[in-house]
Amino acid sequence: MRKVVSLVGMLAVLGGCSSAAETDSTGETSSAIGPGHVRYTAAQFLALDKAPIVIGHEGDGENFAQWPTSKPTDPTKPINDTVASVALAYAQGASMVEIDAEMTKDGQIVASHDFDFLPDYTCINSYTLRDLKKKVPYIPTLDEILLAAHVANLASPHISGIVMIELKTPSPLCDPGDVEEQPFVQAVVATVHRNGMGDAVMFDGFSPNLVAIAKQLAPNIPRELDLDLLQLLTPAQVTGSGYSVTPITKAFNPYGLQWAEVGPAGGPAIYRLPGYTDVTQFFGTAVAAGASIVDAEEDFIGTAGAAGVAQFVGAAHSLGMKAYADPAHTVTDFATFAGLGFDGAYCDDIKGSLALQPKL
């Protein structure tokens, strides 16, 4: 926590932006710093010709809170997706940090992983920000995350303070009418611009719909499209893996993909995602969405094998895209992903993995 406080204190002497506390319509104090310049940009980060790059995974690495005590699984690290975790990731040397965005009932954007509902299956969008903070005090707003990133961006001697904001796909459980995609992305984009961070963020997600909306609303903000093995399976294969799957017709489907709602057998549907007939269709969608990066999840990497991964990375590079891997739980994972040709990886062990990253 001291690192976070010291970073915030630096704002007074950095210049280029000023700190301003505002009270929003919920009565919560906003940490938005207002319009300002950044020292390092997402475009500069993407232009780096060095690899592999270490990216903070959900801040300083995956470290979930134990429900309902809110105690971290690893007491030596901050809970993932918190301001303390993000600030620590930058302090340890990560140039970019990934966090997960969700929306509350009153349209506020918060950082929370992994779903848009809590472990008790209550939806984040069923709470106002005030009530959500009462129930889960450690969940931060995107404003607070961006403040920590902006401070690191201005203070670091090397490229830093870049944020990858994962646009989490609304679940059938919490968005049964399938109406939240547009307002969700609008609220995220508005929050980014309100904090003067439009040049220092990127967007990613498994839903090409969310990436498409981001492209429309903020065309200058780079985008990443993510791929999970689940999206390449047939309905029969998904069912055989112990899940229920229901193909659906999406009203908004700019890339003509087949969508489905998926959940554990006997449980609620928790995924609403498109499927791809093959990796070629995935890349076609990434091109149409204007993605600068494609990301492969560990389940895809493990199934594709070295030859399949080489084809994936090669296809990305032939299209002028970077290829990232997600996640590297250990330094060994990071070394493996680097050996497979990935340009970077989302890391849980930032400090250890940085020993393998070229000096920026």
XYZ file of N, CA and C in Angstrom, residues 118-315:
594
model
N -20.557 -12.205 -8.866
C -19.733 -12.546 -7.715
C -19.827 -14.047 -7.431
N -18.991 -14.569 -6.547
C -19.039 -16.005 -6.259
C -20.379 -16.513 -5.752
N -21.221 -15.622 -5.226
C -22.558 -16.053 -4.793
C -23.585 -15.934 -5.912
N -23.108 -15.709 -7.134
C -23.930 -15.610 -8.343
C -24.822 -14.359 -8.360
N -24.529 -13.362 -7.542
C -25.215 -12.080 -7.688
C -24.444 -11.245 -8.696
N -25.174 -10.569 -9.567
C -24.548 -9.871 -10.695
C -24.020 -8.504 -10.275
N -22.849 -8.154 -10.789
C -22.273 -6.845 -10.503
C -23.216 -5.742 -10.961
N -23.929 -5.977 -12.075
C -24.840 -4.936 -12.566
C -26.139 -4.873 -11.781
N -26.251 -5.662 -10.711
C -27.418 -5.547 -9.832
C -27.123 -4.645 -8.636
N -25.866 -4.185 -8.537
C -25.453 -3.321 -7.434
C -25.094 -1.933 -7.954
N -25.449 -0.901 -7.195
C -24.852 0.403 -7.450
C -23.400 0.323 -6.984
N -22.603 1.269 -7.414
C -21.209 1.276 -6.994
C -21.105 1.324 -5.479
N -21.917 2.155 -4.856
C -21.873 2.287 -3.401
C -22.158 0.948 -2.720
N -23.214 0.262 -3.171
C -23.589 -1.006 -2.545
C -22.573 -2.109 -2.854
N -21.998 -2.085 -4.057
C -20.979 -3.072 -4.402
C -19.758 -2.921 -3.501
N -19.359 -1.664 -3.234
C -18.198 -1.425 -2.384
C -18.472 -1.859 -0.951
N -19.733 -1.773 -0.532
C -20.078 -2.252 0.809
C -19.915 -3.768 0.894
N -20.285 -4.458 -0.166
C -20.218 -5.918 -0.169
C -18.809 -6.421 -0.462
N -18.126 -5.769 -1.400
C -16.783 -6.197 -1.800
C -15.872 -4.972 -1.791
N -15.367 -4.594 -0.626
C -14.642 -3.315 -0.499
C -13.400 -3.209 -1.370
N -12.791 -4.339 -1.733
C -11.525 -4.260 -2.457
C -11.699 -3.984 -3.946
N -12.912 -4.091 -4.486
C -13.106 -3.847 -5.918
C -12.921 -2.361 -6.215
N -11.975 -2.001 -7.097
C -11.742 -0.589 -7.404
C -12.524 -0.142 -8.637
N -12.656 1.153 -8.777
C -13.218 1.697 -10.010
C -12.119 1.772 -11.066
N -12.530 1.842 -12.308
C -11.557 2.033 -13.381
C -10.864 3.382 -13.231
N -11.563 4.383 -12.708
C -10.935 5.680 -12.444
C -9.707 5.511 -11.552
N -9.858 4.722 -10.488
C -8.756 4.536 -9.547
C -7.589 3.789 -10.197
N -7.910 2.795 -10.995
C -6.865 2.051 -11.703
C -6.102 2.968 -12.658
N -6.845 3.783 -13.408
C -6.203 4.653 -14.392
C -5.370 5.739 -13.734
N -5.762 6.168 -12.546
C -4.943 7.139 -11.826
C -3.576 6.543 -11.505
N -3.560 5.318 -10.972
C -2.296 4.660 -10.653
C -1.446 4.472 -11.909
N -2.099 4.111 -13.021
C -1.376 3.919 -14.272
C -0.810 5.240 -14.790
N -1.610 6.306 -14.682
C -1.165 7.605 -15.187
C 0.052 8.100 -14.411
N 0.027 7.897 -13.103
C 1.166 8.303 -12.284
C 2.418 7.530 -12.689
N 2.287 6.211 -12.870
C 3.428 5.403 -13.302
C 3.905 5.832 -14.682
N 2.976 6.171 -15.559
C 3.309 6.597 -16.913
C 4.175 7.849 -16.888
N 3.853 8.785 -16.012
C 4.589 10.033 -15.948
C 5.912 9.910 -15.194
N 5.986 8.964 -14.260
C 7.139 8.895 -13.376
C 8.228 7.940 -13.838
N 7.904 6.946 -14.658
C 8.847 5.877 -14.969
C 9.972 6.340 -15.897
N 11.192 5.837 -15.650
C 12.308 6.150 -16.558
C 12.275 5.329 -17.848
N 11.416 4.309 -17.893
C 11.247 3.518 -19.113
C 9.760 3.456 -19.430
N 9.416 2.989 -20.615
C 8.017 2.954 -21.017
C 7.200 2.175 -19.984
N 6.135 2.802 -19.491
C 5.334 2.214 -18.427
C 3.979 2.918 -18.391
N 3.118 2.436 -17.538
C 1.808 3.071 -17.369
C 0.856 2.816 -18.510
N 1.087 1.761 -19.296
C 0.156 1.370 -20.353
C -0.826 0.360 -19.758
N -2.097 0.490 -20.109
C -3.129 -0.378 -19.544
C -3.854 -1.128 -20.653
N -3.934 -2.439 -20.505
C -4.786 -3.255 -21.365
C -6.086 -3.494 -20.598
N -7.180 -2.974 -21.123
C -8.476 -3.121 -20.463
C -9.241 -4.231 -21.152
N -9.421 -5.346 -20.443
C -10.215 -6.426 -21.017
C -11.695 -6.115 -20.866
N -12.366 -6.053 -21.982
C -13.807 -5.820 -22.004
C -14.481 -7.169 -21.779
N -14.911 -7.404 -20.556
C -15.466 -8.715 -20.204
C -16.850 -8.881 -20.832
N -17.046 -9.986 -21.518
C -18.294 -10.235 -22.228
C -19.441 -10.420 -21.250
N -20.534 -9.646 -21.379
C -21.684 -9.841 -20.488
C -22.202 -11.276 -20.563
N -22.499 -11.853 -19.415
C -22.960 -13.240 -19.371
C -24.476 -13.312 -19.548
N -24.980 -14.458 -19.996
C -26.435 -14.644 -20.069
C -27.092 -14.511 -18.701
N -26.363 -14.871 -17.644
C -26.913 -14.765 -16.291
C -27.228 -13.329 -15.922
N -26.333 -12.411 -16.249
C -26.472 -11.012 -15.824
C -26.988 -10.085 -16.912
N -27.017 -10.556 -18.140
C -27.542 -9.770 -19.265
C -28.468 -10.656 -20.095
N -29.578 -11.121 -19.479
C -30.447 -12.080 -20.186
C -31.048 -11.527 -21.460
N -31.230 -10.199 -21.533
C -31.794 -9.590 -22.730
C -30.768 -9.264 -23.791
N -29.486 -9.501 -23.488
C -28.397 -9.233 -24.428
C -28.433 -7.788 -24.920
N -28.461 -6.855 -23.961
C -28.586 -5.434 -24.311
C -27.442 -4.580 -23.758
N -26.442 -5.178 -23.098
C -25.466 -4.365 -22.369
C -24.173 -4.089 -23.130
N -23.994 -4.690 -24.298
C -22.715 -4.518 -24.987
C -22.415 -3.047 -25.270
N -23.319 -2.359 -25.919
C -23.092 -0.965 -26.313
C -22.918 -0.038 -25.108
N -23.848 -0.023 -24.133
C -23.655 0.885 -23.000
C -22.411 0.575 -22.185
N -22.041 -0.687 -22.118
C -20.840 -1.068 -21.372
C -19.595 -0.466 -22.020
N -19.418 -0.672 -23.308
C -18.231 -0.144 -23.976
C -18.249 1.385 -23.968
N -19.426 1.986 -24.139
C -19.528 3.442 -24.067
C -19.027 3.960 -22.728
N -19.421 3.291 -21.637
C -19.014 3.730 -20.305
C -17.511 3.562 -20.099
N -16.937 2.477 -20.628
C -15.487 2.279 -20.510
C -14.738 3.365 -21.271
N -15.144 3.622 -22.507
C -14.477 4.637 -23.327
C -14.578 6.010 -22.665
N -15.756 6.339 -22.136
C -15.941 7.626 -21.465
C -15.019 7.748 -20.255
N -14.863 6.670 -19.508
C -13.989 6.688 -18.337
C -12.537 6.898 -18.740
N -12.109 6.233 -19.787
C -10.739 6.386 -20.274
C -10.469 7.831 -20.672
N -11.376 8.416 -21.434
C -11.161 9.788 -21.902
C -11.263 10.792 -20.760
N -12.146 10.535 -19.809
C -12.270 11.437 -18.665
C -10.970 11.493 -17.866
N -10.224 10.422 -17.892
C -8.965 10.360 -17.151
C -7.758 10.756 -17.984
N -7.981 11.224 -19.201
C -6.870 11.664 -20.029
C -5.933 10.547 -20.445
N -6.470 9.305 -20.540
C -5.619 8.145 -20.809
C -5.886 7.516 -22.175
N -6.533 8.239 -23.070
C -6.868 7.681 -24.366
C -5.672 7.213 -25.171
N -4.502 7.827 -24.962
C -3.308 7.439 -25.712
C -2.522 6.320 -25.043
N -2.910 5.947 -23.819
C -2.100 4.998 -23.060
C -2.851 3.717 -22.714
N -3.965 3.464 -23.364
C -4.703 2.232 -23.094
C -4.907 1.455 -24.386
N -5.204 0.174 -24.205
C -5.645 -0.690 -25.294
C -6.846 -1.487 -24.787
N -7.626 -2.011 -25.713
C -8.793 -2.820 -25.365
C -8.588 -4.237 -25.879
N -9.054 -5.220 -25.094
C -9.054 -6.582 -25.588
C -10.299 -7.301 -25.100
N -10.571 -8.463 -25.706
C -11.713 -9.251 -25.286
C -11.888 -10.467 -26.173
N -12.670 -11.419 -25.659
C -13.010 -12.613 -26.425
C -14.194 -12.361 -27.352
N -14.940 -11.295 -27.082
C -16.090 -10.966 -27.910
C -15.697 -9.986 -29.004
N -15.748 -10.411 -30.281
C -15.461 -9.461 -31.356
C -16.494 -8.350 -31.430
N -17.686 -8.579 -30.866
C -18.688 -7.519 -30.824
C -18.194 -6.340 -29.989
N -17.655 -6.633 -28.808
C -17.160 -5.563 -27.953
C -15.980 -4.854 -28.598
N -15.116 -5.616 -29.257
C -13.978 -5.020 -29.953
C -14.463 -4.149 -31.113
N -15.529 -4.596 -31.797
C -16.088 -3.818 -32.906
C -16.681 -2.504 -32.409
N -17.379 -2.554 -31.274
C -17.955 -1.326 -30.715
C -16.849 -0.376 -30.285
N -15.792 -0.923 -29.687
C -14.652 -0.089 -29.301
C -14.011 0.562 -30.522
N -13.927 -0.187 -31.603
C -13.380 0.360 -32.845
C -14.219 1.542 -33.326
N -15.523 1.431 -33.205
C -16.418 2.493 -33.659
C -16.339 3.719 -32.752
N -16.298 3.494 -31.432
C -16.351 4.598 -30.476
C -14.995 5.253 -30.251
N -13.928 4.462 -30.352
C -12.581 4.983 -30.076
C -11.604 4.371 -31.076
N -11.692 4.748 -32.335
C -10.890 4.096 -33.381
C -9.394 4.216 -33.187
N -8.934 5.212 -32.452
C -7.501 5.406 -32.273
C -6.908 4.564 -31.147
N -7.762 3.905 -30.353
C -7.271 3.060 -29.271
C -7.034 1.653 -29.817
N -5.812 1.134 -29.718
C -5.509 -0.192 -30.287
C -6.343 -1.291 -29.639
N -6.512 -2.391 -30.393
C -7.389 -3.479 -29.943
C -6.689 -4.836 -30.087
N -7.099 -5.752 -29.209
C -6.624 -7.132 -29.236
C -7.835 -8.050 -29.223
N -7.799 -9.092 -30.039
C -8.853 -10.104 -30.024
C -8.281 -11.381 -29.445
N -9.004 -11.968 -28.484
C -8.532 -13.134 -27.755
C -9.200 -14.404 -28.264
N -8.474 -15.517 -28.128
C -8.983 -16.807 -28.589
C -8.837 -17.847 -27.499
N -9.956 -18.488 -27.168
C -9.973 -19.600 -26.226
C -10.297 -20.877 -26.989
N -9.744 -21.986 -26.529
C -9.998 -23.266 -27.185
C -11.491 -23.554 -27.291
N -12.263 -23.153 -26.290
C -13.702 -23.378 -26.279
C -14.359 -22.880 -27.554
N -13.818 -21.785 -28.102
C -14.425 -21.163 -29.275
C -14.172 -21.939 -30.565
N -13.310 -22.929 -30.506
C -13.018 -23.743 -31.689
C -13.687 -25.126 -31.622
N -14.401 -25.399 -30.528
C -15.043 -26.697 -30.363
C -16.438 -26.716 -30.975
N -16.847 -27.875 -31.427
C -18.222 -28.052 -31.900
C -19.143 -28.166 -30.690
N -20.460 -27.933 -30.865
C -21.378 -28.105 -29.739
C -21.251 -29.471 -29.075
N -21.050 -30.513 -29.876
C -20.912 -31.858 -29.312
C -19.658 -31.963 -28.449
N -18.576 -31.330 -28.886
C -17.339 -31.369 -28.111
C -17.483 -30.586 -26.806
N -18.189 -29.452 -26.865
C -18.430 -28.669 -25.652
C -19.248 -29.493 -24.663
N -20.300 -30.129 -25.153
C -21.146 -30.963 -24.295
C -20.342 -32.114 -23.701
N -19.479 -32.692 -24.513
C -18.643 -33.785 -24.036
C -17.646 -33.368 -22.980
N -17.385 -32.075 -22.883
C -16.461 -31.554 -21.878
C -17.159 -31.246 -20.563
N -18.467 -31.554 -20.498
C -19.197 -31.346 -19.256
C -19.940 -30.028 -19.176
N -20.181 -29.407 -20.314
C -20.896 -28.140 -20.357
C -22.208 -28.299 -21.126
N -23.122 -27.399 -20.857
C -24.311 -27.279 -21.688
C -24.052 -26.181 -22.707
N -24.598 -26.328 -23.891
C -24.376 -25.332 -24.932
C -25.670 -25.128 -25.707
N -26.032 -23.846 -25.904
C -27.239 -23.503 -26.641
C -26.889 -22.498 -27.727
N -26.870 -22.895 -28.997
C -26.634 -21.925 -30.076
C -27.716 -20.850 -30.064
N -27.340 -19.610 -30.319
C -28.289 -18.493 -30.314
C -28.113 -17.653 -31.566
N -29.130 -16.874 -31.865
C -29.062 -15.897 -32.954
C -28.879 -14.520 -32.344
N -27.776 -13.872 -32.655
C -27.481 -12.549 -32.101
C -28.063 -11.469 -32.990
N -28.731 -10.509 -32.361
C -29.268 -9.379 -33.117
C -28.130 -8.536 -33.684
N -27.109 -8.306 -32.859
C -25.929 -7.565 -33.310
C -24.821 -8.583 -33.547
N -24.491 -8.820 -34.798
C -23.515 -9.849 -35.163
C -22.756 -9.376 -36.401
N -21.882 -8.367 -36.234
C -21.266 -7.708 -37.391
C -20.394 -8.622 -38.243
N -19.923 -9.729 -37.692
C -19.013 -10.587 -38.450
C -19.645 -11.922 -38.831
N -20.960 -12.049 -38.628
C -21.687 -13.218 -39.085
C -21.269 -14.529 -38.440
N -20.896 -14.494 -37.178
C -20.440 -15.693 -36.487
C -21.595 -16.428 -35.817
N -21.390 -17.694 -35.533
C -22.360 -18.464 -34.767
C -22.059 -18.297 -33.276
N -23.046 -17.793 -32.555
C -22.885 -17.567 -31.125
C -23.584 -18.667 -30.340
N -23.157 -18.810 -29.082
C -23.785 -19.795 -28.211
C -23.695 -19.332 -26.765
N -24.598 -19.846 -25.950
C -24.554 -19.620 -24.510
C -24.140 -20.932 -23.865
N -23.127 -20.846 -23.000
C -22.493 -22.040 -22.446
C -22.423 -21.929 -20.928
N -22.604 -23.058 -20.268
C -22.481 -23.098 -18.821
C -22.202 -24.501 -18.344
N -21.842 -24.652 -17.081
C -21.622 -25.997 -16.548
C -22.918 -26.796 -16.588
N -22.813 -28.086 -16.855
C -24.007 -28.930 -16.932
C -24.811 -28.809 -15.643
N -26.092 -28.476 -15.787
C -26.955 -28.327 -14.623
C -26.875 -26.976 -13.953
N -26.005 -26.088 -14.448
C -25.850 -24.771 -13.848
C -26.275 -23.675 -14.810
N -26.138 -22.415 -14.398
C -26.537 -21.298 -15.265
C -25.571 -21.102 -16.419
N -26.052 -20.543 -17.510
C -25.180 -20.186 -18.632
C -24.331 -18.992 -18.215
N -23.022 -19.144 -18.311
C -22.126 -18.085 -17.851
C -21.272 -17.496 -18.968
N -21.302 -18.107 -20.137
C -20.576 -17.572 -21.293
C -21.563 -17.281 -22.418
N -21.373 -16.163 -23.079
C -22.045 -15.879 -24.354
C -20.947 -15.472 -25.312
N -20.567 -16.411 -26.188
C -19.397 -16.208 -27.026
C -19.635 -16.731 -28.432
N -18.894 -16.207 -29.408
C -18.973 -16.765 -30.759
C -18.041 -17.950 -30.902
N -18.389 -18.851 -31.794
C -17.482 -19.924 -32.159
C -16.840 -19.624 -33.493
N -15.685 -20.227 -33.736
C -14.994 -20.093 -35.016
C -14.865 -21.487 -35.638
N -15.093 -21.573 -36.918
C -14.955 -22.870 -37.588
C -13.511 -23.344 -37.569
N -12.582 -22.379 -37.585
C -11.160 -22.704 -37.519
C -10.381 -21.434 -37.206
N -9.079 -21.574 -37.068
C -8.240 -20.422 -36.727
C -8.240 -19.380 -37.843
N -8.408 -19.826 -39.078
C -8.459 -18.892 -40.199
C -9.630 -17.928 -40.049
N -10.794 -18.436 -39.641
C -11.941 -17.555 -39.430
C -11.680 -16.587 -38.281
N -10.989 -17.057 -37.250
C -10.620 -16.164 -36.144
C -9.769 -15.007 -36.645
N -8.765 -15.302 -37.457
C -7.903 -14.234 -37.962
C -8.663 -13.298 -38.897
N -9.573 -13.835 -39.691
C -10.397 -12.968 -40.533
C -11.211 -12.001 -39.708
N -11.724 -12.481 -38.578
C -12.491 -11.625 -37.679
C -11.595 -10.573 -37.034
N -10.383 -10.978 -36.641
C -9.443 -10.035 -36.039
C -9.084 -8.917 -37.015
N -8.884 -9.279 -38.269
C -8.584 -8.263 -39.294
C -9.760 -7.310 -39.452
N -10.975 -7.864 -39.530
C -12.166 -7.026 -39.700
C -12.366 -6.091 -38.515
N -11.977 -6.550 -37.337
C -12.130 -5.724 -36.137
C -10.981 -4.735 -35.964
N -10.024 -4.771 -36.870
C -8.899 -3.844 -36.801
C -7.968 -4.120 -35.644
N -7.801 -5.393 -35.279
C -6.950 -5.739 -34.150
C -5.471 -5.574 -34.492
N -4.724 -5.043 -33.540
C -3.268 -4.947 -33.669
C -2.577 -6.135 -33.024
N -3.326 -6.855 -32.171
C -2.774 -7.974 -31.414
C -3.799 -9.100 -31.412
N -3.315 -10.334 -31.423
C -4.159 -11.492 -31.143
C -3.559 -12.208 -29.945
N -4.437 -12.804 -29.144
C -4.000 -13.457 -27.920
C -4.486 -14.895 -27.912
N -3.602 -15.823 -27.560
C -3.951 -17.233 -27.462
C -3.955 -17.652 -26.002
N -5.047 -18.277 -25.578
C -5.137 -18.774 -24.213
C -4.346 -20.074 -24.065
N -3.976 -20.372 -22.819
C -3.121 -21.527 -22.563
C -3.765 -22.843 -22.992
N -5.119 -22.934 -22.931
C -5.744 -24.194 -23.349
C -5.593 -24.417 -24.851
N -5.678 -23.340 -25.631
C -5.441 -23.454 -27.071
C -3.990 -23.807 -27.347
N -3.066 -23.136 -26.648
C -1.638 -23.368 -26.873
C -1.287 -24.826 -26.576
N -1.822 -25.345 -25.466
C -1.514 -26.717 -25.099
C -2.066 -27.739 -26.068
N -3.229 -27.444 -26.655
C -3.850 -28.372 -27.596
C -3.244 -28.263 -28.988
N -2.908 -27.055 -29.403
C -2.378 -26.845 -30.754
C -0.995 -27.450 -30.931
N -0.213 -27.511 -29.861
C 1.142 -28.037 -29.968
C 2.074 -27.042 -30.638
N 3.344 -27.393 -30.679
C 4.356 -26.477 -31.208
C 4.084 -26.084 -32.652
N 3.677 -27.043 -33.472
C 3.433 -26.745 -34.887
C 2.235 -25.811 -35.053
N 1.155 -26.088 -34.316
C -0.033 -25.244 -34.412
C 0.218 -23.845 -33.895
N 0.998 -23.749 -32.810
C 1.328 -22.434 -32.256
C 2.207 -21.657 -33.236
N 3.147 -22.336 -33.864
C 4.008 -21.668 -34.847
C 3.176 -21.095 -35.991
N 2.156 -21.836 -36.413
C 1.269 -21.339 -37.466
C 0.481 -20.124 -36.979
N 0.017 -20.174 -35.723
C -0.740 -19.061 -35.144
C 0.116 -17.799 -35.084
N 1.310 -17.928 -34.514
C 2.201 -16.768 -34.392
C 2.619 -16.275 -35.767
N 2.922 -17.189 -36.673
C 3.315 -16.799 -38.024
C 2.212 -16.065 -38.754
N 0.967 -16.535 -38.582
C -0.160 -15.858 -39.227
C -0.321 -14.445 -38.681
